[in-house]
Tab-separated table of C-alpha atoms in Angstrom:
chain	number	residue	atom	x	y	z
A	1	MET	CA	118.679	-90.103	-74.900
A	2	SER	CA	118.616	-93.099	-72.947
A	3	PHE	CA	117.372	-94.423	-69.110
A	4	THR	CA	117.984	-96.872	-67.750
A	5	ASN	CA	115.142	-96.506	-64.726
A	6	PHE	CA	113.008	-94.106	-63.554
A	7	THR	CA	114.984	-92.969	-60.735
A	8	GLN	CA	117.811	-91.621	-63.752
A	9	ILE	CA	114.554	-89.437	-65.066
A	10	GLN	CA	113.416	-88.046	-61.885
A	11	GLN	CA	117.132	-87.175	-60.821
A	12	SER	CA	117.385	-85.480	-64.361
A	13	LEU	CA	114.149	-83.867	-64.398
A	14	GLU	CA	114.665	-82.394	-60.386
A	15	SER	CA	118.095	-80.689	-61.188
A	16	GLY	CA	116.978	-79.513	-64.603
A	17	ASP	CA	119.240	-80.842	-66.976
A	18	ILE	CA	116.183	-82.060	-69.377
A	19	SER	CA	112.636	-81.507	-69.789
A	20	LEU	CA	109.673	-84.007	-69.364
A	21	SER	CA	108.891	-82.787	-72.652
A	22	ASP	CA	112.127	-83.309	-74.171
A	23	ILE	CA	111.678	-86.973	-72.677
A	24	VAL	CA	108.673	-87.400	-74.276
A	25	GLN	CA	109.820	-86.645	-77.610
A	26	SER	CA	112.867	-88.592	-77.354
A	27	TYR	CA	110.919	-91.304	-76.628
A	28	ILE	CA	108.363	-90.569	-79.958
A	29	ASP	CA	111.618	-90.315	-82.060
A	30	ASN	CA	112.651	-93.512	-80.906
A	31	ILE	CA	109.640	-95.381	-81.997
A	32	GLU	CA	109.337	-93.271	-84.959
A	33	GLN	CA	112.622	-94.358	-86.157
A	34	ASN	CA	112.650	-97.684	-85.539
A	35	ASN	CA	108.856	-99.475	-84.664
A	36	ASP	CA	108.407	-100.813	-88.331
A	37	GLU	CA	111.466	-103.196	-87.572
A	38	ILE	CA	110.143	-104.012	-83.985
A	39	ASN	CA	106.262	-103.322	-84.398
A	40	ALA	CA	106.147	-102.833	-80.790
A	41	VAL	CA	104.312	-100.064	-80.531
A	42	VAL	CA	100.300	-99.841	-82.635
A	43	SER	CA	99.923	-96.146	-82.515
A	44	ILE	CA	100.990	-93.538	-80.374
A	45	ASP	CA	99.464	-90.507	-78.711
A	46	LYS	CA	101.744	-87.559	-79.497
A	47	GLU	CA	99.981	-84.419	-78.703
A	48	ASN	CA	98.325	-85.325	-76.420
A	49	ALA	CA	101.508	-87.112	-74.430
A	50	LEU	CA	103.526	-83.475	-75.563
A	51	GLU	CA	100.340	-81.490	-73.348
A	52	ARG	CA	100.627	-84.051	-70.941
A	53	ALA	CA	104.271	-83.167	-70.204
A	54	ASP	CA	103.801	-79.643	-70.013
A	55	GLU	CA	101.321	-79.624	-67.399
A	56	ILE	CA	103.086	-82.416	-65.560
A	57	GLN	CA	106.465	-79.884	-65.804
A	58	GLN	CA	104.788	-76.911	-64.166
A	59	ARG	CA	103.774	-79.344	-61.447
A	60	ILE	CA	107.499	-80.671	-60.907
A	61	ASP	CA	108.782	-77.145	-60.740
A	62	ASP	CA	106.195	-76.299	-58.090
A	63	GLY	CA	106.825	-79.205	-56.115
A	64	SER	CA	103.105	-80.742	-56.299
A	65	ALA	CA	103.480	-83.390	-58.402
A	66	GLY	CA	102.884	-86.827	-58.622
A	67	LYS	CA	104.534	-90.132	-57.505
A	68	LEU	CA	105.079	-90.882	-61.204
A	69	ALA	CA	105.602	-87.729	-62.599
A	70	GLY	CA	108.117	-88.302	-65.421
A	71	MET	CA	107.209	-91.896	-65.976
A	72	VAL	CA	106.211	-92.514	-69.675
A	73	ILE	CA	104.303	-96.072	-69.734
A	74	GLY	CA	102.905	-97.889	-72.823
A	75	VAL	CA	99.178	-100.153	-72.444
A	76	LYS	CA	98.717	-103.402	-73.860
A	77	ASP	CA	96.067	-103.234	-75.912
A	78	LEU	CA	93.499	-104.700	-74.001
A	79	ILE	CA	93.319	-102.366	-71.457
A	80	CYS	CA	90.595	-99.478	-72.240
A	81	GLU	CA	91.418	-96.194	-72.474
A	82	LYS	CA	88.800	-93.697	-73.430
A	83	GLY	CA	88.759	-92.356	-76.322
A	84	LYS	CA	90.792	-94.819	-77.399
A	85	GLN	CA	91.128	-98.003	-79.612
A	86	THR	CA	91.000	-100.952	-78.031
A	87	THR	CA	91.301	-103.344	-80.201
A	88	CYS	CA	92.861	-106.778	-78.092
A	89	ALA	CA	94.664	-107.168	-81.894
A	90	SER	CA	91.792	-108.842	-83.666
A	91	ASN	CA	89.623	-107.953	-86.386
A	92	ILE	CA	86.374	-108.617	-83.793
A	93	LEU	CA	87.398	-105.686	-82.402
A	94	SER	CA	88.751	-103.523	-85.205
A	95	ASP	CA	86.747	-100.609	-84.552
A	96	PHE	CA	85.785	-100.576	-81.256
A	97	GLU	CA	86.286	-96.699	-78.901
A	98	SER	CA	86.247	-97.627	-75.436
A	99	VAL	CA	84.144	-94.753	-73.854
A	100	TYR	CA	85.582	-95.328	-70.163
A	101	ASP	CA	89.356	-95.624	-68.773
A	102	ALA	CA	90.458	-98.714	-67.008
A	103	THR	CA	91.258	-98.200	-63.021
A	104	VAL	CA	94.905	-98.895	-63.679
A	105	ILE	CA	94.436	-95.894	-65.774
A	106	LYS	CA	92.986	-94.248	-63.967
A	107	ARG	CA	95.347	-94.506	-61.215
A	108	LEU	CA	98.566	-93.754	-63.128
A	109	ARG	CA	97.656	-90.490	-64.654
A	110	SER	CA	96.574	-89.532	-61.237
A	111	GLU	CA	100.393	-90.160	-60.225
A	112	ASP	CA	100.963	-88.140	-63.245
A	113	ALA	CA	102.059	-91.099	-65.459
A	114	ILE	CA	102.153	-89.981	-69.215
A	115	LEU	CA	100.571	-92.549	-71.643
A	116	LEU	CA	102.087	-92.773	-74.692
A	117	GLY	CA	100.972	-95.697	-76.797
A	118	ARG	CA	98.915	-98.806	-77.353
A	119	LEU	CA	100.844	-101.473	-77.862
A	120	ASN	CA	101.274	-104.930	-79.538
A	121	MET	CA	99.990	-108.484	-78.241
A	122	ASP	CA	98.438	-111.719	-79.241
A	123	GLU	CA	94.696	-111.456	-79.966
A	124	PHE	CA	92.639	-111.677	-76.833
A	125	ALA	CA	95.951	-112.574	-75.031
A	126	MET	CA	96.132	-115.884	-76.519
A	127	GLY	CA	99.876	-117.183	-77.794
A	128	SER	CA	103.476	-116.967	-76.407
A	129	SER	CA	104.349	-115.253	-79.448
A	130	ASN	CA	102.757	-112.148	-80.231
A	131	GLU	CA	102.531	-113.663	-83.444
A	132	ASN	CA	98.478	-113.767	-83.645
A	133	SER	CA	97.644	-110.330	-83.837
A	134	ILE	CA	95.782	-108.122	-87.098
A	135	TYR	CA	99.258	-106.052	-86.784
A	136	GLY	CA	101.575	-108.553	-87.529
A	137	PRO	CA	104.569	-109.744	-84.932
A	138	ALA	CA	105.751	-107.502	-83.167
A	139	LYS	CA	109.693	-108.823	-83.222
A	140	ASN	CA	112.244	-109.396	-80.046
A	141	PRO	CA	115.048	-106.143	-80.224
A	142	HIS	CA	117.827	-108.046	-79.523
A	143	ASP	CA	117.584	-110.193	-81.875
A	144	THR	CA	114.891	-109.280	-85.261
A	145	SER	CA	114.717	-112.926	-86.216
A	146	LYS	CA	113.280	-114.092	-83.089
A	147	VAL	CA	109.608	-113.717	-81.057
A	148	PRO	CA	109.656	-110.719	-78.434
A	149	GLY	CA	107.337	-113.649	-76.395
A	150	GLY	CA	103.691	-113.187	-75.470
A	151	SER	CA	100.944	-112.436	-75.409
A	152	SER	CA	102.472	-108.753	-73.892
A	153	GLY	CA	104.721	-109.422	-76.441
A	154	GLY	CA	104.614	-105.851	-77.357
A	155	SER	CA	104.554	-104.083	-74.001
A	156	ALA	CA	108.370	-106.131	-72.944
A	157	ALA	CA	109.743	-105.074	-76.101
A	158	ALA	CA	108.809	-101.737	-75.909
A	159	VAL	CA	110.597	-101.387	-72.802
A	160	ALA	CA	113.924	-103.348	-74.084
A	161	ALA	CA	113.622	-101.437	-77.073
A	162	ASN	CA	113.514	-97.799	-75.055
A	163	TYR	CA	109.883	-96.368	-76.641
A	164	CYS	CA	109.170	-96.013	-73.346
A	165	THR	CA	109.875	-95.855	-69.617
A	166	ALA	CA	107.456	-98.785	-68.798
A	167	SER	CA	104.661	-100.176	-69.613
A	168	LEU	CA	101.198	-102.059	-68.715
A	169	GLY	CA	100.757	-105.971	-69.957
A	170	SER	CA	98.256	-108.662	-68.701
A	171	ASP	CA	99.223	-111.920	-67.714
A	172	THR	CA	96.807	-115.146	-67.301
A	173	GLY	CA	99.302	-118.195	-67.923
A	174	GLY	CA	102.734	-116.211	-67.769
A	175	SER	CA	101.836	-113.489	-70.909
A	176	ILE	CA	103.813	-110.655	-68.648
A	177	ARG	CA	106.759	-113.020	-67.120
A	178	GLN	CA	107.762	-115.298	-70.098
A	179	PRO	CA	108.570	-112.120	-72.735
A	180	ALA	CA	110.364	-110.338	-70.257
A	181	SER	CA	112.424	-112.990	-69.921
A	182	TYR	CA	112.581	-113.260	-73.686
A	183	CYS	CA	112.751	-109.451	-73.736
A	184	GLY	CA	115.711	-109.262	-71.039
A	185	VAL	CA	112.978	-106.834	-68.832
A	186	VAL	CA	111.799	-106.548	-65.446
A	187	GLY	CA	107.978	-108.447	-65.524
A	188	LEU	CA	105.533	-108.713	-62.175
A	189	LYS	CA	102.485	-111.174	-61.879
A	190	PRO	CA	100.749	-109.923	-58.886
A	191	THR	CA	98.253	-111.724	-56.676
A	192	TYR	CA	95.724	-112.213	-58.000
A	193	GLY	CA	92.765	-109.857	-56.798
A	194	ARG	CA	95.779	-107.575	-55.926
A	195	VAL	CA	94.869	-104.796	-59.517
A	196	SER	CA	91.421	-104.165	-60.550
A	197	ARG	CA	90.395	-106.119	-63.985
A	198	HIS	CA	87.510	-103.757	-64.313
A	199	GLY	CA	88.982	-102.056	-68.044
A	200	LEU	CA	90.835	-105.022	-68.547
A	201	VAL	CA	88.986	-107.443	-72.200
A	202	ALA	CA	88.531	-110.413	-70.342
A	203	PHE	CA	90.237	-113.622	-71.697
A	204	ALA	CA	89.906	-116.426	-68.562
A	205	SER	CA	88.376	-114.154	-66.225
A	206	SER	CA	89.682	-116.644	-63.135
A	207	PHE	CA	93.727	-115.941	-64.185
A	208	ASP	CA	93.960	-112.839	-65.459
A	209	CYS	CA	96.321	-110.392	-63.813
A	210	ILE	CA	97.310	-106.555	-64.762
A	211	GLY	CA	100.748	-105.924	-64.011
A	212	PRO	CA	104.052	-103.589	-64.937
A	213	LEU	CA	107.048	-104.656	-67.862
A	214	THR	CA	110.166	-102.137	-66.318
A	215	ASN	CA	113.916	-101.958	-66.433
A	216	SER	CA	113.643	-102.403	-62.295
A	217	VAL	CA	112.338	-104.063	-59.579
A	218	ASP	CA	111.845	-100.352	-58.074
A	219	ASP	CA	110.372	-99.314	-61.072
A	220	ALA	CA	107.988	-102.252	-60.776
A	221	ALA	CA	107.540	-101.617	-57.240
A	222	ARG	CA	106.711	-98.105	-57.350
A	223	ILE	CA	104.213	-98.736	-60.224
A	224	LEU	CA	102.082	-101.578	-58.250
A	225	GLU	CA	102.211	-99.237	-55.589
A	226	THR	CA	99.834	-97.077	-57.362
A	227	ILE	CA	97.783	-99.337	-59.296
A	228	ALA	CA	96.930	-101.602	-56.730
A	229	GLY	CA	94.328	-101.364	-54.564
A	230	PRO	CA	90.239	-102.559	-54.305
A	231	ASP	CA	88.002	-101.214	-56.939
A	232	PRO	CA	84.264	-101.322	-56.141
A	233	ASN	CA	83.826	-101.647	-59.974
A	234	ASP	CA	85.678	-105.337	-59.666
A	235	ASN	CA	84.491	-107.528	-56.902
A	236	THR	CA	87.906	-109.871	-57.244
A	237	SER	CA	89.842	-106.958	-55.934
A	238	SER	CA	91.112	-107.300	-52.895
A	239	SER	CA	90.176	-105.099	-49.652
A	240	ARG	CA	93.300	-105.797	-47.954
A	241	THR	CA	95.172	-102.325	-47.798
A	242	VAL	CA	98.360	-101.717	-50.287
A	243	PRO	CA	102.067	-101.580	-48.584
A	244	ASN	CA	104.600	-99.351	-49.744
A	245	TYR	CA	106.149	-101.606	-51.862
A	246	THR	CA	109.659	-99.545	-52.408
A	247	LYS	CA	111.041	-100.093	-48.480
A	248	TYR	CA	111.335	-103.782	-49.595
A	249	THR	CA	113.847	-102.679	-52.690
A	250	GLU	CA	116.078	-99.883	-51.050
A	251	ASP	CA	117.639	-101.872	-48.442
A	252	PRO	CA	116.642	-105.510	-49.416
A	253	ASP	CA	116.969	-108.714	-46.343
A	254	SER	CA	119.286	-111.477	-47.335
A	255	ASN	CA	118.258	-113.118	-44.964
A	256	ILE	CA	116.067	-115.494	-46.430
A	257	LYS	CA	114.580	-118.582	-47.505
A	258	ILE	CA	114.748	-119.600	-51.113
A	259	GLY	CA	112.751	-122.962	-52.013
A	260	VAL	CA	113.785	-125.066	-55.216
A	261	PRO	CA	111.740	-127.410	-56.399
A	262	GLU	CA	113.464	-130.406	-57.807
A	263	GLU	CA	110.418	-129.869	-60.631
A	264	TYR	CA	111.833	-126.619	-62.444
A	265	PHE	CA	114.474	-127.807	-63.117
A	266	GLY	CA	114.615	-131.889	-65.167
A	267	GLU	CA	114.788	-132.068	-68.638
A	268	GLY	CA	113.261	-129.599	-70.913
A	269	LEU	CA	115.505	-126.927	-70.058
A	270	ASP	CA	118.166	-125.376	-71.832
A	271	ASP	CA	121.669	-125.974	-69.692
A	272	GLU	CA	122.811	-123.354	-70.150
A	273	ILE	CA	119.705	-121.542	-67.793
A	274	ARG	CA	119.982	-124.250	-65.398
A	275	GLU	CA	124.039	-123.315	-65.002
A	276	GLY	CA	123.009	-119.211	-64.687
A	277	ILE	CA	120.759	-119.379	-62.742
A	278	GLN	CA	122.224	-122.081	-60.218
A	279	ASN	CA	125.235	-119.723	-60.205
A	280	LYS	CA	122.767	-116.918	-59.289
A	281	LEU	CA	122.104	-119.348	-56.183
A	282	ASN	CA	124.971	-119.498	-55.093
A	283	GLU	CA	125.546	-116.089	-55.005
A	284	LEU	CA	122.486	-115.607	-53.050
A	285	GLU	CA	123.525	-118.021	-50.157
A	286	GLN	CA	126.851	-116.628	-50.207
A	287	SER	CA	125.471	-113.456	-49.274
A	288	GLY	CA	123.238	-115.131	-46.388
A	289	ALA	CA	119.885	-116.315	-48.232
A	290	GLU	CA	119.196	-120.188	-47.354
A	291	LEU	CA	118.601	-122.517	-49.913
A	292	VAL	CA	115.862	-125.428	-49.422
A	293	PRO	CA	115.394	-128.290	-51.372
A	294	ILE	CA	111.713	-128.061	-51.904
A	295	HIS	CA	108.470	-130.793	-53.981
A	296	LEU	CA	105.461	-129.533	-55.957
A	297	PRO	CA	104.122	-132.996	-56.666
A	298	HIS	CA	101.459	-131.489	-58.886
A	299	MET	CA	103.404	-128.825	-61.111
A	300	LYS	CA	103.243	-131.436	-63.571
A	301	TYR	CA	99.897	-131.272	-64.186
A	302	SER	CA	99.818	-127.290	-64.645
A	303	ILE	CA	99.956	-127.159	-67.980
A	304	ALA	CA	97.639	-129.608	-68.715
A	305	THR	CA	95.149	-128.111	-65.728
A	306	TYR	CA	96.045	-124.427	-67.442
A	307	TYR	CA	94.427	-125.105	-70.541
A	308	ILE	CA	91.655	-127.073	-70.404
A	309	LEU	CA	90.092	-124.305	-67.107
A	310	ALA	CA	91.453	-120.835	-69.188
A	311	THR	CA	90.227	-122.508	-72.664
A	312	ALA	CA	86.710	-123.213	-70.944
A	313	GLU	CA	86.881	-119.568	-69.599
A	314	ALA	CA	87.653	-117.897	-72.900
A	315	SER	CA	84.676	-119.158	-74.547
A	316	SER	CA	82.316	-118.296	-72.432
A	317	ASN	CA	83.967	-114.633	-72.173
A	318	LEU	CA	84.588	-114.571	-76.032
A	319	ALA	CA	81.088	-115.834	-76.597
A	320	ARG	CA	79.400	-112.083	-76.170
A	321	TYR	CA	81.256	-111.135	-79.535
A	322	ASP	CA	78.954	-112.002	-81.526
A	323	GLY	CA	78.716	-109.655	-84.700
A	324	ILE	CA	75.227	-108.747	-83.442
A	325	ARG	CA	75.434	-106.251	-80.298
A	326	TYR	CA	79.050	-104.790	-81.023
A	327	GLY	CA	82.370	-105.655	-82.732
A	328	HIS	CA	82.738	-107.463	-86.094
A	329	ARG	CA	79.681	-107.557	-88.439
A	330	ALA	CA	79.428	-109.545	-92.228
A	331	ASP	CA	77.419	-108.012	-94.488
A	332	ILE	CA	74.110	-108.860	-94.099
A	333	GLU	CA	73.639	-108.728	-97.504
A	334	ASP	CA	75.840	-111.086	-98.334
A	335	VAL	CA	74.678	-113.514	-95.284
A	336	GLU	CA	70.752	-113.040	-97.498
A	337	GLN	CA	71.884	-113.676	-101.058
A	338	ASP	CA	74.053	-116.904	-100.195
A	339	LEU	CA	70.850	-118.515	-98.052
A	340	LYS	CA	68.639	-117.765	-100.411
A	341	GLU	CA	70.704	-118.869	-103.404
A	342	GLU	CA	71.253	-122.489	-101.541
A	343	GLN	CA	67.325	-122.309	-100.888
A	344	GLU	CA	66.775	-121.995	-103.936
A	345	ALA	CA	68.857	-124.545	-105.700
A	346	LEU	CA	67.584	-127.255	-102.874
A	347	GLU	CA	64.168	-126.360	-103.791
A	348	GLU	CA	64.837	-126.984	-107.308
A	349	GLN	CA	66.614	-130.346	-106.502
A	350	ILE	CA	63.480	-130.888	-104.542
A	351	LYS	CA	61.794	-130.698	-107.698
A	352	GLN	CA	63.261	-133.451	-109.138
A	353	ALA	CA	63.946	-135.262	-106.410
A	354	LYS	CA	61.681	-138.484	-105.286
A	355	GLY	CA	60.849	-140.802	-102.682
A	356	ASP	CA	63.397	-140.989	-99.807
A	357	ALA	CA	65.611	-138.442	-101.192
A	358	LYS	CA	62.879	-136.168	-101.829
A	359	GLN	CA	62.096	-136.324	-97.680
A	360	GLU	CA	66.004	-135.990	-96.968
A	361	LEU	CA	66.492	-132.834	-99.176
A	362	VAL	CA	62.915	-131.097	-97.686
A	363	ASP	CA	64.218	-131.822	-94.108
A	364	GLN	CA	67.399	-130.380	-95.407
A	365	LEU	CA	65.843	-127.530	-96.672
A	366	ASN	CA	64.266	-127.225	-93.365
A	367	ASP	CA	67.030	-126.959	-91.256
A	368	MET	CA	69.027	-124.826	-92.617
A	369	ASP	CA	70.403	-121.811	-90.479
A	370	SER	CA	67.990	-118.492	-90.515
A	371	SER	CA	69.943	-115.343	-91.887
A	372	LEU	CA	70.509	-114.364	-87.912
A	373	ILE	CA	72.331	-117.604	-87.187
A	374	ARG	CA	74.257	-117.359	-90.662
A	375	LEU	CA	75.168	-113.992	-89.623
A	376	TYR	CA	76.303	-115.085	-86.266
A	377	LYS	CA	78.558	-117.866	-87.510
A	378	LYS	CA	80.085	-115.539	-90.539
A	379	SER	CA	80.842	-112.643	-87.801
A	380	ARG	CA	82.571	-114.644	-85.666
A	381	THR	CA	84.738	-116.709	-88.422
A	382	GLU	CA	85.898	-113.545	-89.904
A	383	GLY	CA	86.467	-111.642	-86.898
A	384	PHE	CA	88.424	-114.285	-84.696
A	385	GLY	CA	92.165	-115.644	-85.937
A	386	PRO	CA	93.102	-119.385	-86.362
A	387	GLU	CA	94.358	-119.266	-82.529
A	388	VAL	CA	91.380	-118.323	-80.674
A	389	LYS	CA	88.744	-119.708	-82.669
A	390	ARG	CA	91.521	-123.276	-81.115
A	391	ARG	CA	91.194	-121.866	-78.062
A	392	ILE	CA	87.264	-121.485	-78.193
A	393	MET	CA	86.441	-124.710	-79.791
A	394	LEU	CA	88.293	-126.082	-76.767
A	395	GLY	CA	86.989	-124.775	-74.602
A	396	THR	CA	83.202	-125.576	-75.938
A	397	TYR	CA	84.475	-129.049	-75.708
A	398	VAL	CA	85.453	-129.241	-72.059
A	399	LEU	CA	82.213	-127.644	-70.950
A	400	SER	CA	79.924	-130.155	-72.980
A	401	ALA	CA	77.787	-132.591	-71.922
A	402	GLY	CA	79.705	-135.452	-71.236
A	403	TYR	CA	83.162	-134.230	-70.915
A	404	TYR	CA	82.583	-131.522	-68.622
A	405	ASP	CA	83.205	-134.407	-65.030
A	406	ALA	CA	86.169	-135.692	-67.574
A	407	TYR	CA	88.239	-132.423	-67.850
A	408	TYR	CA	86.919	-129.439	-66.289
A	409	ALA	CA	85.549	-130.781	-63.035
A	410	LYS	CA	88.834	-132.961	-62.930
A	411	ALA	CA	90.922	-129.802	-64.011
A	412	GLN	CA	89.279	-127.666	-61.089
A	413	LYS	CA	90.404	-130.322	-58.365
A	414	VAL	CA	93.445	-130.450	-59.551
A	415	ARG	CA	93.914	-127.134	-59.542
A	416	ARG	CA	93.322	-126.864	-56.009
A	417	LEU	CA	96.430	-129.448	-54.847
A	418	ILE	CA	98.638	-127.148	-56.908
A	419	LYS	CA	97.426	-124.394	-55.225
A	420	GLN	CA	98.148	-126.557	-51.837
A	421	ASP	CA	100.802	-127.491	-52.662
A	422	PHE	CA	102.499	-123.755	-53.237
A	423	THR	CA	100.396	-123.239	-49.723
A	424	GLU	CA	102.387	-126.261	-47.706
A	425	ALA	CA	106.214	-124.590	-49.487
A	426	PHE	CA	105.025	-120.967	-48.355
A	427	GLU	CA	105.428	-122.518	-45.167
A	428	LYS	CA	109.233	-123.444	-44.905
A	429	VAL	CA	110.839	-121.181	-47.952
A	430	ASP	CA	109.879	-116.902	-48.861
A	431	VAL	CA	110.040	-117.339	-52.127
A	432	ILE	CA	110.180	-120.132	-54.782
A	433	VAL	CA	112.604	-120.189	-57.745
A	434	SER	CA	112.000	-121.155	-61.190
A	435	PRO	CA	113.241	-121.010	-64.741
A	436	THR	CA	111.086	-118.429	-65.912
A	437	ALA	CA	110.923	-120.187	-69.874
A	438	PRO	CA	112.652	-123.319	-70.764
A	439	THR	CA	114.621	-121.560	-73.530
A	440	THR	CA	115.667	-118.134	-74.847
A	441	ALA	CA	113.150	-116.485	-77.456
A	442	PHE	CA	112.593	-118.959	-79.978
A	443	ASP	CA	112.649	-117.899	-84.046
A	444	LEU	CA	110.065	-116.496	-85.632
A	445	ASP	CA	107.246	-118.698	-87.381
A	446	SER	CA	108.714	-121.870	-85.997
A	447	ASN	CA	106.039	-122.945	-83.878
A	448	GLN	CA	103.254	-121.784	-85.291
A	449	ASP	CA	102.238	-125.470	-86.876
A	450	ASN	CA	102.920	-126.640	-84.047
A	451	PRO	CA	100.414	-125.175	-80.932
A	452	VAL	CA	101.546	-127.761	-77.963
A	453	GLN	CA	104.860	-127.051	-78.202
A	454	MET	CA	103.940	-123.110	-78.271
A	455	TYR	CA	101.939	-124.104	-75.189
A	456	LEU	CA	104.920	-125.670	-73.175
A	457	ASN	CA	106.960	-122.156	-73.342
A	458	ASP	CA	104.379	-121.698	-70.635
A	459	VAL	CA	105.673	-124.593	-68.906
A	460	TYR	CA	107.129	-122.493	-65.672
A	461	THR	CA	104.418	-119.869	-64.997
A	462	THR	CA	101.280	-121.542	-65.073
A	463	SER	CA	101.238	-122.614	-62.135
A	464	ALA	CA	101.222	-119.697	-60.524
A	465	ASN	CA	97.738	-118.274	-62.375
A	466	LEU	CA	96.509	-121.335	-61.028
A	467	ALA	CA	97.301	-120.951	-57.708
A	468	GLY	CA	96.809	-116.965	-57.443
A	469	ILE	CA	99.668	-115.800	-56.207
A	470	CYS	CA	102.484	-113.284	-57.265
A	471	GLY	CA	105.349	-114.276	-59.470
A	472	ILE	CA	107.727	-111.809	-61.016
A	473	ASN	CA	110.656	-112.092	-63.583
A	474	VAL	CA	114.409	-110.648	-62.876
A	475	PRO	CA	116.625	-110.669	-65.674
A	476	THR	CA	119.286	-112.894	-65.263
A	477	GLY	CA	122.484	-113.426	-68.051
A	478	THR	CA	122.945	-113.410	-71.635
A	479	HIS	CA	122.794	-116.769	-73.189
A	480	SER	CA	125.904	-118.160	-75.204
A	481	ASN	CA	123.401	-116.944	-78.731
A	482	GLY	CA	123.822	-113.237	-77.195
A	483	LEU	CA	119.364	-112.967	-75.522
A	484	PRO	CA	118.697	-112.742	-72.645
A	485	TYR	CA	116.894	-114.945	-70.028
A	486	GLY	CA	115.224	-114.249	-66.869
A	487	MET	CA	114.489	-116.349	-63.571
A	488	GLN	CA	111.296	-116.590	-61.905
A	489	LEU	CA	110.202	-115.782	-58.344
A	490	MET	CA	107.201	-116.605	-56.358
A	491	ALA	CA	105.902	-115.707	-53.382
A	492	GLY	CA	102.658	-116.750	-51.697
A	493	ALA	CA	99.253	-114.657	-52.184
A	494	PHE	CA	99.842	-110.986	-51.425
A	495	LYS	CA	103.408	-111.531	-50.749
A	496	GLU	CA	104.613	-108.560	-53.303
A	497	GLY	CA	107.268	-107.287	-50.810
A	498	THR	CA	108.692	-110.090	-50.031
A	499	LEU	CA	109.063	-111.164	-53.343
A	500	PHE	CA	110.186	-107.911	-53.926
A	501	ASN	CA	113.130	-108.325	-51.133
A	502	ALA	CA	113.966	-111.316	-53.193
A	503	ALA	CA	113.922	-109.926	-56.798
A	504	LYS	CA	116.579	-107.103	-55.619
A	505	LEU	CA	118.491	-109.281	-54.509
A	506	VAL	CA	118.775	-110.456	-57.592
A	507	GLU	CA	118.768	-107.633	-59.826
A	508	GLN	CA	121.925	-106.346	-57.030
A	509	LEU	CA	123.849	-109.381	-58.031
A	510	ASP	CA	124.579	-108.034	-61.918
């Protein structure tokens, strides 16, 4: 059993051809049969999902069901669900169980969506390949020797592998859109503040956005209608009214202006992807769209700016995981035993030393970390993976005395310039187009020893997060290597309706 989109599910349910419990069971069966290879799902709640299916089926039958009745959704493992483990794919939170629901979870349930399982991800959403996970790497359903992208790789792979109707991911620098491109699905990053972050475990608080990954633009619009809106638990959420986004996909207006920035189509972009996107743009132009060449002069600084600011915020956010209040805690007895042995060894050396050498050893003994500091260090050393440690160190460095002005303060100024570039561009065009990623999905393990190359996979996506605007990946074609690739569309802040309109035009070209 396989459905292309939610509309097909609704039609089947309304006609009585199938029951909702049958649909849920088909997803469960698919996960149990194939997930060992893909590794997109880290846990499923079969019993609760089937119970919910029966309850919602009754509401469907009597006409009182919510607008997402029949939609089965997977959730990235950093969005809190009460009573469920929320590990962020990290050992530091391997035993953490959420005590409340994120706002987006409450809103999905209120419209009768069924939440089926928790999905794999890069640890604390830090990565572009979904290889940094205590659960092991997720794999691309189109070719299991390839990565699904990251950090929402499990969310993209789950939709592409037909493990769920849709999924929730998070996007800090492209972590929804890039894996959506690699896996051939739709991936939406809303405007910053459009969707509440309450219940989302923070990576970089001024960048993080929750958004859907789906098989169609219509489904993404439906989900955003449900999860968007103000939230008293998140002071950064916008108080703006949530439009009816699905109306923008019902009869999209082809008379739009599409900005084509030269900076996004230069060196480093795969030739087939460039040609495929250009062909789509030509078709859009023939159907009534106007292609407008534009210039985004500060885009070349986006990767450097993003990784300075995002790592700085990450180092601050992750300081709370100290092994004392909550999270993984090292064995205190081992810590105290190691400290005792080191102290005794130094005391023995002091007895035999003389003069300056003796004083140096005394100073060394007096300067030894306490057992509490050692517990803190060992807990974090054991709890965090190498990529998270790398970003904590980078962030601490750019915030340190003597480097703050040279790096962090300067990056904030460049962020303002990048935002200004987009503001000026959107005075001339409705949407801006770019590739979503420079290549199709790359081989597993191919970039693990080259973090800079890994970071460059976000070259086209980070600018939208820096500017706080909305962006979407729309599947665009299949490369000669057999892998999908996508095109990214971006619109101004809170212009998701315009974005959906353009995305639907692209989708209709297939």
